[in-house]
mmCIF file with all atom_site columns, C-alpha atoms in Angstrom:
data_model
loop_
_atom_site.group_PDB
_atom_site.id
_atom_site.type_symbol
_atom_site.label_atom_id
_atom_site.label_alt_id
_atom_site.label_comp_id
_atom_site.label_asym_id
_atom_site.label_entity_id
_atom_site.label_seq_id
_atom_site.pdbx_PDB_ins_code
_atom_site.Cartn_x
_atom_site.Cartn_y
_atom_site.Cartn_z
_atom_site.occupancy
_atom_site.B_iso_or_equiv
_atom_site.pdbx_formal_charge
_atom_site.auth_seq_id
_atom_site.auth_comp_id
_atom_site.auth_asym_id
_atom_site.auth_atom_id
_atom_site.pdbx_PDB_model_num
ATOM 1   C CA . ALA W 1 1   ? -52.288 -50.270 -47.573 1.00 0.00 ? 1   ALA W CA 1
ATOM 2   C CA . THR W 1 2   ? -53.955 -48.944 -44.420 1.00 0.00 ? 2   THR W CA 1
ATOM 3   C CA . ILE W 1 3   ? -56.446 -46.762 -46.270 1.00 0.00 ? 3   ILE W CA 1
ATOM 4   C CA . LEU W 1 4   ? -57.358 -49.666 -48.519 1.00 0.00 ? 4   LEU W CA 1
ATOM 5   C CA . ALA W 1 5   ? -57.668 -51.898 -45.456 1.00 0.00 ? 5   ALA W CA 1
ATOM 6   C CA . VAL W 1 6   ? -60.094 -49.423 -43.881 1.00 0.00 ? 6   VAL W CA 1
ATOM 7   C CA . VAL W 1 7   ? -62.169 -49.436 -47.069 1.00 0.00 ? 7   VAL W CA 1
ATOM 8   C CA . ALA W 1 8   ? -62.077 -53.238 -47.282 1.00 0.00 ? 8   ALA W CA 1
ATOM 9   C CA . VAL W 1 9   ? -63.099 -53.609 -43.624 1.00 0.00 ? 9   VAL W CA 1
ATOM 10  C CA . GLY W 1 10  ? -65.956 -51.184 -44.276 1.00 0.00 ? 10  GLY W CA 1
ATOM 11  C CA . LEU W 1 11  ? -67.070 -53.222 -47.299 1.00 0.00 ? 11  LEU W CA 1
ATOM 12  C CA . LEU W 1 12  ? -66.879 -56.398 -45.257 1.00 0.00 ? 12  LEU W CA 1
ATOM 13  C CA . GLY W 1 13  ? -68.958 -54.822 -42.493 1.00 0.00 ? 13  GLY W CA 1
ATOM 14  C CA . ARG W 1 14  ? -71.457 -53.653 -45.093 1.00 0.00 ? 14  ARG W CA 1
ATOM 15  C CA . ARG W 1 15  ? -71.633 -57.163 -46.525 1.00 0.00 ? 15  ARG W CA 1
ATOM 16  C CA . LEU W 1 16  ? -72.265 -58.611 -43.070 1.00 0.00 ? 16  LEU W CA 1
ATOM 17  C CA . GLY W 1 17  ? -74.710 -56.093 -41.636 1.00 0.00 ? 17  GLY W CA 1
ATOM 18  C CA . GLY W 1 18  ? -75.648 -53.353 -44.058 1.00 0.00 ? 18  GLY W CA 1
ATOM 19  C CA . ASP W 1 19  ? -74.584 -49.772 -44.678 1.00 0.00 ? 19  ASP W CA 1
ATOM 20  C CA . ARG W 1 20  ? -74.557 -48.647 -41.052 1.00 0.00 ? 20  ARG W CA 1
ATOM 21  C CA . VAL W 1 21  ? -72.424 -51.598 -39.910 1.00 0.00 ? 21  VAL W CA 1
ATOM 22  C CA . GLY W 1 22  ? -70.061 -50.950 -42.814 1.00 0.00 ? 22  GLY W CA 1
ATOM 23  C CA . LEU W 1 23  ? -69.589 -47.320 -41.810 1.00 0.00 ? 23  LEU W CA 1
ATOM 24  C CA . VAL W 1 24  ? -69.037 -48.235 -38.162 1.00 0.00 ? 24  VAL W CA 1
ATOM 25  C CA . ALA W 1 25  ? -66.548 -50.952 -39.152 1.00 0.00 ? 25  ALA W CA 1
ATOM 26  C CA . ALA W 1 26  ? -64.633 -48.557 -41.401 1.00 0.00 ? 26  ALA W CA 1
ATOM 27  C CA . GLY W 1 27  ? -64.619 -45.895 -38.679 1.00 0.00 ? 27  GLY W CA 1
ATOM 28  C CA . LEU W 1 28  ? -63.324 -48.317 -36.079 1.00 0.00 ? 28  LEU W CA 1
ATOM 29  C CA . ALA W 1 29  ? -60.677 -49.608 -38.474 1.00 0.00 ? 29  ALA W CA 1
ATOM 30  C CA . ALA W 1 30  ? -59.565 -46.050 -39.234 1.00 0.00 ? 30  ALA W CA 1
ATOM 31  C CA . VAL W 1 31  ? -58.881 -45.236 -35.595 1.00 0.00 ? 31  VAL W CA 1
ATOM 32  C CA . TYR W 1 32  ? -57.601 -48.656 -34.533 1.00 0.00 ? 32  TYR W CA 1
ATOM 33  C CA . PRO W 1 33  ? -53.896 -48.089 -33.765 1.00 0.00 ? 33  PRO W CA 1
ATOM 34  C CA . ALA W 1 34  ? -52.816 -51.683 -34.327 1.00 0.00 ? 34  ALA W CA 1
ATOM 35  C CA . LEU W 1 35  ? -53.922 -51.314 -37.942 1.00 0.00 ? 35  LEU W CA 1
ATOM 36  C CA . TRP W 1 36  ? -52.034 -48.155 -38.893 1.00 0.00 ? 36  TRP W CA 1
ATOM 37  C CA . ILE W 1 37  ? -49.074 -48.089 -36.490 1.00 0.00 ? 37  ILE W CA 1
ATOM 38  C CA . ASN W 1 38  ? -47.271 -50.759 -38.491 1.00 0.00 ? 38  ASN W CA 1
ATOM 39  C CA . ASP W 1 39  ? -47.023 -48.583 -41.592 1.00 0.00 ? 39  ASP W CA 1
ATOM 40  C CA . GLY W 1 40  ? -44.213 -46.512 -40.121 1.00 0.00 ? 40  GLY W CA 1
ATOM 41  C CA . MET W 1 41  ? -42.335 -49.634 -39.062 1.00 0.00 ? 41  MET W CA 1
ATOM 42  C CA . LEU W 1 42  ? -42.615 -51.260 -42.494 1.00 0.00 ? 42  LEU W CA 1
ATOM 43  C CA . GLN W 1 43  ? -44.418 -54.263 -41.014 1.00 0.00 ? 43  GLN W CA 1
ATOM 44  C CA . PRO W 1 44  ? -46.712 -56.445 -43.160 1.00 0.00 ? 44  PRO W CA 1
ATOM 45  C CA . GLU W 1 45  ? -49.702 -56.248 -40.805 1.00 0.00 ? 45  GLU W CA 1
ATOM 46  C CA . SER W 1 46  ? -51.451 -53.402 -42.659 1.00 0.00 ? 46  SER W CA 1
ATOM 47  C CA . LEU W 1 47  ? -51.183 -55.309 -45.908 1.00 0.00 ? 47  LEU W CA 1
ATOM 48  C CA . LEU W 1 48  ? -52.333 -58.453 -44.136 1.00 0.00 ? 48  LEU W CA 1
ATOM 49  C CA . ALA W 1 49  ? -55.412 -56.646 -42.776 1.00 0.00 ? 49  ALA W CA 1
ATOM 50  C CA . LEU W 1 50  ? -56.286 -55.581 -46.315 1.00 0.00 ? 50  LEU W CA 1
ATOM 51  C CA . LEU W 1 51  ? -55.736 -59.060 -47.722 1.00 0.00 ? 51  LEU W CA 1
ATOM 52  C CA . THR W 1 52  ? -57.682 -60.727 -44.902 1.00 0.00 ? 52  THR W CA 1
ATOM 53  C CA . ALA W 1 53  ? -60.689 -58.484 -45.555 1.00 0.00 ? 53  ALA W CA 1
ATOM 54  C CA . LEU W 1 54  ? -60.405 -59.160 -49.298 1.00 0.00 ? 54  LEU W CA 1
ATOM 55  C CA . VAL W 1 55  ? -60.147 -62.929 -48.714 1.00 0.00 ? 55  VAL W CA 1
ATOM 56  C CA . LEU W 1 56  ? -63.301 -62.821 -46.600 1.00 0.00 ? 56  LEU W CA 1
ATOM 57  C CA . LEU W 1 57  ? -65.140 -60.715 -49.182 1.00 0.00 ? 57  LEU W CA 1
ATOM 58  C CA . ALA W 1 58  ? -64.089 -63.140 -51.921 1.00 0.00 ? 58  ALA W CA 1
ATOM 59  C CA . ALA W 1 59  ? -65.230 -66.052 -49.751 1.00 0.00 ? 59  ALA W CA 1
ATOM 60  C CA . PHE W 1 60  ? -68.679 -64.489 -49.366 1.00 0.00 ? 60  PHE W CA 1
ATOM 61  C CA . ARG W 1 61  ? -68.856 -63.961 -53.115 1.00 0.00 ? 61  ARG W CA 1
ATOM 62  C CA . LEU W 1 62  ? -67.832 -67.550 -53.782 1.00 0.00 ? 62  LEU W CA 1
ATOM 63  C CA . ASP W 1 63  ? -70.424 -68.750 -51.305 1.00 0.00 ? 63  ASP W CA 1
ATOM 64  C CA . GLU W 1 64  ? -73.231 -66.824 -53.005 1.00 0.00 ? 64  GLU W CA 1
ATOM 65  C CA . GLU W 1 65  ? -72.196 -68.016 -56.474 1.00 0.00 ? 65  GLU W CA 1
ATOM 66  C CA . PRO W 1 66  ? -69.628 -70.833 -56.559 1.00 0.00 ? 66  PRO W CA 1
ATOM 67  C CA . SER W 1 67  ? -68.254 -70.106 -60.020 1.00 0.00 ? 67  SER W CA 1
ATOM 68  C CA . ARG W 1 68  ? -64.846 -71.047 -61.337 1.00 0.00 ? 68  ARG W CA 1
ATOM 69  C CA . PRO W 1 69  ? -63.635 -67.424 -61.649 1.00 0.00 ? 69  PRO W CA 1
ATOM 70  C CA . ARG W 1 70  ? -64.646 -66.704 -58.056 1.00 0.00 ? 70  ARG W CA 1
ATOM 71  C CA . ALA W 1 71  ? -62.770 -69.792 -56.883 1.00 0.00 ? 71  ALA W CA 1
ATOM 72  C CA . ALA W 1 72  ? -59.721 -68.514 -58.780 1.00 0.00 ? 72  ALA W CA 1
ATOM 73  C CA . VAL W 1 73  ? -60.016 -65.047 -57.221 1.00 0.00 ? 73  VAL W CA 1
ATOM 74  C CA . LEU W 1 74  ? -60.257 -66.504 -53.716 1.00 0.00 ? 74  LEU W CA 1
ATOM 75  C CA . GLY W 1 75  ? -57.295 -68.783 -54.407 1.00 0.00 ? 75  GLY W CA 1
ATOM 76  C CA . GLY W 1 76  ? -55.218 -65.889 -55.732 1.00 0.00 ? 76  GLY W CA 1
ATOM 77  C CA . LEU W 1 77  ? -56.008 -63.760 -52.694 1.00 0.00 ? 77  LEU W CA 1
ATOM 78  C CA . ILE W 1 78  ? -55.073 -66.654 -50.429 1.00 0.00 ? 78  ILE W CA 1
ATOM 79  C CA . GLY W 1 79  ? -51.750 -66.798 -52.266 1.00 0.00 ? 79  GLY W CA 1
ATOM 80  C CA . LEU W 1 80  ? -51.150 -63.078 -51.753 1.00 0.00 ? 80  LEU W CA 1
ATOM 81  C CA . ALA W 1 81  ? -52.056 -63.319 -48.071 1.00 0.00 ? 81  ALA W CA 1
ATOM 82  C CA . THR W 1 82  ? -49.672 -66.274 -47.745 1.00 0.00 ? 82  THR W CA 1
ATOM 83  C CA . LEU W 1 83  ? -46.852 -64.203 -49.209 1.00 0.00 ? 83  LEU W CA 1
ATOM 84  C CA . THR W 1 84  ? -47.509 -61.711 -46.423 1.00 0.00 ? 84  THR W CA 1
ATOM 85  C CA . ARG W 1 85  ? -47.681 -64.297 -43.612 1.00 0.00 ? 85  ARG W CA 1
ATOM 86  C CA . PRO W 1 86  ? -47.087 -68.023 -44.325 1.00 0.00 ? 86  PRO W CA 1
ATOM 87  C CA . GLU W 1 87  ? -49.759 -69.181 -41.873 1.00 0.00 ? 87  GLU W CA 1
ATOM 88  C CA . MET W 1 88  ? -52.406 -67.605 -44.104 1.00 0.00 ? 88  MET W CA 1
ATOM 89  C CA . LEU W 1 89  ? -52.053 -70.667 -46.327 1.00 0.00 ? 89  LEU W CA 1
ATOM 90  C CA . LEU W 1 90  ? -54.459 -72.238 -43.829 1.00 0.00 ? 90  LEU W CA 1
ATOM 91  C CA . TYR W 1 91  ? -57.218 -70.287 -45.589 1.00 0.00 ? 91  TYR W CA 1
ATOM 92  C CA . ALA W 1 92  ? -57.041 -72.900 -48.349 1.00 0.00 ? 92  ALA W CA 1
ATOM 93  C CA . PRO W 1 93  ? -58.043 -75.974 -46.314 1.00 0.00 ? 93  PRO W CA 1
ATOM 94  C CA . LEU W 1 94  ? -60.134 -74.078 -43.755 1.00 0.00 ? 94  LEU W CA 1
ATOM 95  C CA . LEU W 1 95  ? -62.036 -71.715 -46.055 1.00 0.00 ? 95  LEU W CA 1
ATOM 96  C CA . LEU W 1 96  ? -61.711 -72.545 -49.761 1.00 0.00 ? 96  LEU W CA 1
ATOM 97  C CA . LEU W 1 97  ? -62.241 -76.294 -49.512 1.00 0.00 ? 97  LEU W CA 1
ATOM 98  C CA . PRO W 1 98  ? -65.324 -76.227 -47.272 1.00 0.00 ? 98  PRO W CA 1
ATOM 99  C CA . LEU W 1 99  ? -66.949 -73.439 -49.296 1.00 0.00 ? 99  LEU W CA 1
ATOM 100 C CA . VAL W 1 100 ? -66.666 -75.421 -52.503 1.00 0.00 ? 100 VAL W CA 1
ATOM 101 C CA . LEU W 1 101 ? -67.088 -78.974 -51.240 1.00 0.00 ? 101 LEU W CA 1
ATOM 102 C CA . ARG W 1 102 ? -70.303 -78.246 -49.331 1.00 0.00 ? 102 ARG W CA 1
ATOM 103 C CA . ARG W 1 103 ? -72.121 -77.241 -52.534 1.00 0.00 ? 103 ARG W CA 1
ATOM 104 C CA . SER W 1 104 ? -74.246 -80.341 -53.057 1.00 0.00 ? 104 SER W CA 1
ATOM 105 C CA . GLU W 1 105 ? -76.003 -78.809 -56.079 1.00 0.00 ? 105 GLU W CA 1
ATOM 106 C CA . LEU W 1 106 ? -72.736 -79.133 -57.997 1.00 0.00 ? 106 LEU W CA 1
ATOM 107 C CA . ALA W 1 107 ? -71.606 -82.479 -59.330 1.00 0.00 ? 107 ALA W CA 1
ATOM 108 C CA . ARG W 1 108 ? -68.706 -83.997 -57.426 1.00 0.00 ? 108 ARG W CA 1
ATOM 109 C CA . ARG W 1 109 ? -66.450 -83.618 -60.447 1.00 0.00 ? 109 ARG W CA 1
ATOM 110 C CA . GLU W 1 110 ? -67.325 -79.919 -60.751 1.00 0.00 ? 110 GLU W CA 1
ATOM 111 C CA . ARG W 1 111 ? -66.642 -79.302 -57.068 1.00 0.00 ? 111 ARG W CA 1
ATOM 112 C CA . PHE W 1 112 ? -63.268 -80.998 -57.498 1.00 0.00 ? 112 PHE W CA 1
ATOM 113 C CA . ARG W 1 113 ? -62.501 -78.776 -60.510 1.00 0.00 ? 113 ARG W CA 1
ATOM 114 C CA . ARG W 1 114 ? -63.320 -75.630 -58.571 1.00 0.00 ? 114 ARG W CA 1
ATOM 115 C CA . VAL W 1 115 ? -61.129 -76.702 -55.665 1.00 0.00 ? 115 VAL W CA 1
ATOM 116 C CA . LEU W 1 116 ? -58.301 -77.376 -58.120 1.00 0.00 ? 116 LEU W CA 1
ATOM 117 C CA . ILE W 1 117 ? -58.839 -73.978 -59.755 1.00 0.00 ? 117 ILE W CA 1
ATOM 118 C CA . GLY W 1 118 ? -58.691 -72.224 -56.373 1.00 0.00 ? 118 GLY W CA 1
ATOM 119 C CA . LEU W 1 119 ? -55.644 -74.161 -55.221 1.00 0.00 ? 119 LEU W CA 1
ATOM 120 C CA . GLY W 1 120 ? -54.019 -73.688 -58.621 1.00 0.00 ? 120 GLY W CA 1
ATOM 121 C CA . ALA W 1 121 ? -54.486 -69.926 -58.364 1.00 0.00 ? 121 ALA W CA 1
ATOM 122 C CA . THR W 1 122 ? -52.914 -70.015 -54.894 1.00 0.00 ? 122 THR W CA 1
ATOM 123 C CA . LEU W 1 123 ? -49.956 -71.983 -56.213 1.00 0.00 ? 123 LEU W CA 1
ATOM 124 C CA . LEU W 1 124 ? -49.631 -69.711 -59.243 1.00 0.00 ? 124 LEU W CA 1
ATOM 125 C CA . VAL W 1 125 ? -49.246 -66.682 -56.967 1.00 0.00 ? 125 VAL W CA 1
ATOM 126 C CA . LEU W 1 126 ? -46.812 -68.512 -54.669 1.00 0.00 ? 126 LEU W CA 1
ATOM 127 C CA . ALA W 1 127 ? -44.738 -70.098 -57.450 1.00 0.00 ? 127 ALA W CA 1
ATOM 128 C CA . PRO W 1 128 ? -42.259 -67.250 -58.068 1.00 0.00 ? 128 PRO W CA 1
ATOM 129 C CA . TRP W 1 129 ? -41.406 -67.034 -54.354 1.00 0.00 ? 129 TRP W CA 1
ATOM 130 C CA . LEU W 1 130 ? -41.129 -70.810 -53.991 1.00 0.00 ? 130 LEU W CA 1
ATOM 131 C CA . VAL W 1 131 ? -38.908 -71.092 -57.072 1.00 0.00 ? 131 VAL W CA 1
ATOM 132 C CA . LEU W 1 132 ? -36.689 -68.229 -55.880 1.00 0.00 ? 132 LEU W CA 1
ATOM 133 C CA . ASN W 1 133 ? -36.235 -69.919 -52.499 1.00 0.00 ? 133 ASN W CA 1
ATOM 134 C CA . GLN W 1 134 ? -35.588 -73.257 -54.192 1.00 0.00 ? 134 GLN W CA 1
ATOM 135 C CA . VAL W 1 135 ? -32.788 -71.693 -56.223 1.00 0.00 ? 135 VAL W CA 1
ATOM 136 C CA . ARG W 1 136 ? -31.409 -69.645 -53.339 1.00 0.00 ? 136 ARG W CA 1
ATOM 137 C CA . PHE W 1 137 ? -31.670 -72.120 -50.457 1.00 0.00 ? 137 PHE W CA 1
ATOM 138 C CA . GLY W 1 138 ? -31.971 -75.471 -52.202 1.00 0.00 ? 138 GLY W CA 1
ATOM 139 C CA . ARG W 1 139 ? -35.535 -76.010 -50.983 1.00 0.00 ? 139 ARG W CA 1
ATOM 140 C CA . PRO W 1 140 ? -38.882 -74.301 -51.447 1.00 0.00 ? 140 PRO W CA 1
ATOM 141 C CA . SER W 1 141 ? -39.871 -72.212 -48.461 1.00 0.00 ? 141 SER W CA 1
ATOM 142 C CA . LEU W 1 142 ? -42.743 -69.845 -47.712 1.00 0.00 ? 142 LEU W CA 1
ATOM 143 C CA . ALA W 1 143 ? -41.111 -68.066 -44.787 1.00 0.00 ? 143 ALA W CA 1
ATOM 144 C CA . ASN W 1 144 ? -37.960 -66.022 -44.904 1.00 0.00 ? 144 ASN W CA 1
ATOM 145 C CA . SER W 1 145 ? -37.247 -66.108 -41.187 1.00 0.00 ? 145 SER W CA 1
ATOM 146 C CA . GLN W 1 146 ? -37.034 -69.869 -40.685 1.00 0.00 ? 146 GLN W CA 1
ATOM 147 C CA . GLY W 1 147 ? -37.574 -69.488 -36.954 1.00 0.00 ? 147 GLY W CA 1
ATOM 148 C CA . SER W 1 148 ? -34.755 -67.030 -36.422 1.00 0.00 ? 148 SER W CA 1
ATOM 149 C CA . VAL W 1 149 ? -36.412 -65.407 -33.392 1.00 0.00 ? 149 VAL W CA 1
ATOM 150 C CA . ILE W 1 150 ? -36.480 -68.717 -31.545 1.00 0.00 ? 150 ILE W CA 1
ATOM 151 C CA . ALA W 1 151 ? -33.019 -69.713 -32.736 1.00 0.00 ? 151 ALA W CA 1
ATOM 152 C CA . GLU W 1 152 ? -31.512 -66.385 -31.747 1.00 0.00 ? 152 GLU W CA 1
ATOM 153 C CA . SER W 1 153 ? -33.150 -66.081 -28.343 1.00 0.00 ? 153 SER W CA 1
ATOM 154 C CA . SER W 1 154 ? -33.383 -69.557 -26.905 1.00 0.00 ? 154 SER W CA 1
ATOM 155 C CA . CYS W 1 155 ? -30.165 -70.466 -25.164 1.00 0.00 ? 155 CYS W CA 1
ATOM 156 C CA . ALA W 1 156 ? -28.818 -70.815 -21.643 1.00 0.00 ? 156 ALA W CA 1
ATOM 157 C CA . SER W 1 157 ? -28.173 -67.092 -21.137 1.00 0.00 ? 157 SER W CA 1
ATOM 158 C CA . THR W 1 158 ? -31.867 -66.398 -21.796 1.00 0.00 ? 158 THR W CA 1
ATOM 159 C CA . TYR W 1 159 ? -33.059 -68.824 -19.131 1.00 0.00 ? 159 TYR W CA 1
ATOM 160 C CA . TYR W 1 160 ? -30.276 -68.823 -16.536 1.00 0.00 ? 160 TYR W CA 1
ATOM 161 C CA . GLY W 1 161 ? -27.975 -66.331 -14.892 1.00 0.00 ? 161 GLY W CA 1
ATOM 162 C CA . ARG W 1 162 ? -27.986 -62.615 -14.422 1.00 0.00 ? 162 ARG W CA 1
ATOM 163 C CA . PHE W 1 163 ? -29.956 -61.783 -17.605 1.00 0.00 ? 163 PHE W CA 1
ATOM 164 C CA . ILE W 1 164 ? -32.801 -64.256 -17.150 1.00 0.00 ? 164 ILE W CA 1
ATOM 165 C CA . GLY W 1 165 ? -35.821 -63.294 -19.225 1.00 0.00 ? 165 GLY W CA 1
ATOM 166 C CA . TYR W 1 166 ? -33.944 -61.072 -21.657 1.00 0.00 ? 166 TYR W CA 1
ATOM 167 C CA . GLN W 1 167 ? -33.444 -61.918 -25.291 1.00 0.00 ? 167 GLN W CA 1
ATOM 168 C CA . ALA W 1 168 ? -29.875 -63.009 -25.840 1.00 0.00 ? 168 ALA W CA 1
ATOM 169 C CA . ASN W 1 169 ? -28.519 -63.378 -29.321 1.00 0.00 ? 169 ASN W CA 1
ATOM 170 C CA . CYS W 1 170 ? -27.657 -67.063 -29.246 1.00 0.00 ? 170 CYS W CA 1
ATOM 171 C CA . HIS W 1 171 ? -26.520 -67.250 -32.854 1.00 0.00 ? 171 HIS W CA 1
ATOM 172 C CA . PRO W 1 172 ? -23.004 -68.697 -32.719 1.00 0.00 ? 172 PRO W CA 1
ATOM 173 C CA . ASP W 1 173 ? -21.682 -66.427 -35.477 1.00 0.00 ? 173 ASP W CA 1
ATOM 174 C CA . PHE W 1 174 ? -22.925 -63.203 -33.866 1.00 0.00 ? 174 PHE W CA 1
ATOM 175 C CA . PRO W 1 175 ? -22.990 -63.639 -30.077 1.00 0.00 ? 175 PRO W CA 1
ATOM 176 C CA . LEU W 1 176 ? -23.854 -60.735 -27.808 1.00 0.00 ? 176 LEU W CA 1
ATOM 177 C CA . PRO W 1 177 ? -21.369 -60.102 -24.987 1.00 0.00 ? 177 PRO W CA 1
ATOM 178 C CA . ILE W 1 178 ? -23.325 -61.310 -21.961 1.00 0.00 ? 178 ILE W CA 1
ATOM 179 C CA . GLU W 1 179 ? -21.492 -62.119 -18.727 1.00 0.00 ? 179 GLU W CA 1
#
């Protein structure tokens, strides 16, 4: 994913400022440790960097020609980015909607259709994960952590006593022996 992210960042730079900017952007992305260090730790950040660059490229394409297929592509990429990190769903109201709704040359009904196509593509990509979580947990959920970091590290032993400031496993079923 990192190599593809470098290419996508280069293409985004090229789109924004020409060939030279694209090459500089790709070069910087290639040597930027925060981009490639996560590969060895099996973290989603490399994939998220790729998807973020692709979302932005698709947004530029939709802006230059607000067609239905381009709205669907942007919506699908937003769905994929959301599967990587749930907060990426914010691309839909903050990027997709304004790009389509601001197009005054399109009839209101057509703008609405393109928004629905983009949001439908997002939902289509998210649907298998949402259905799986509905079956497994009894409710649809985008995230798999459900705030476990906060739940497992926010208790009295984290804030008071000899181990103040350290993460203490506060989960009642798996407590850490802290005195």
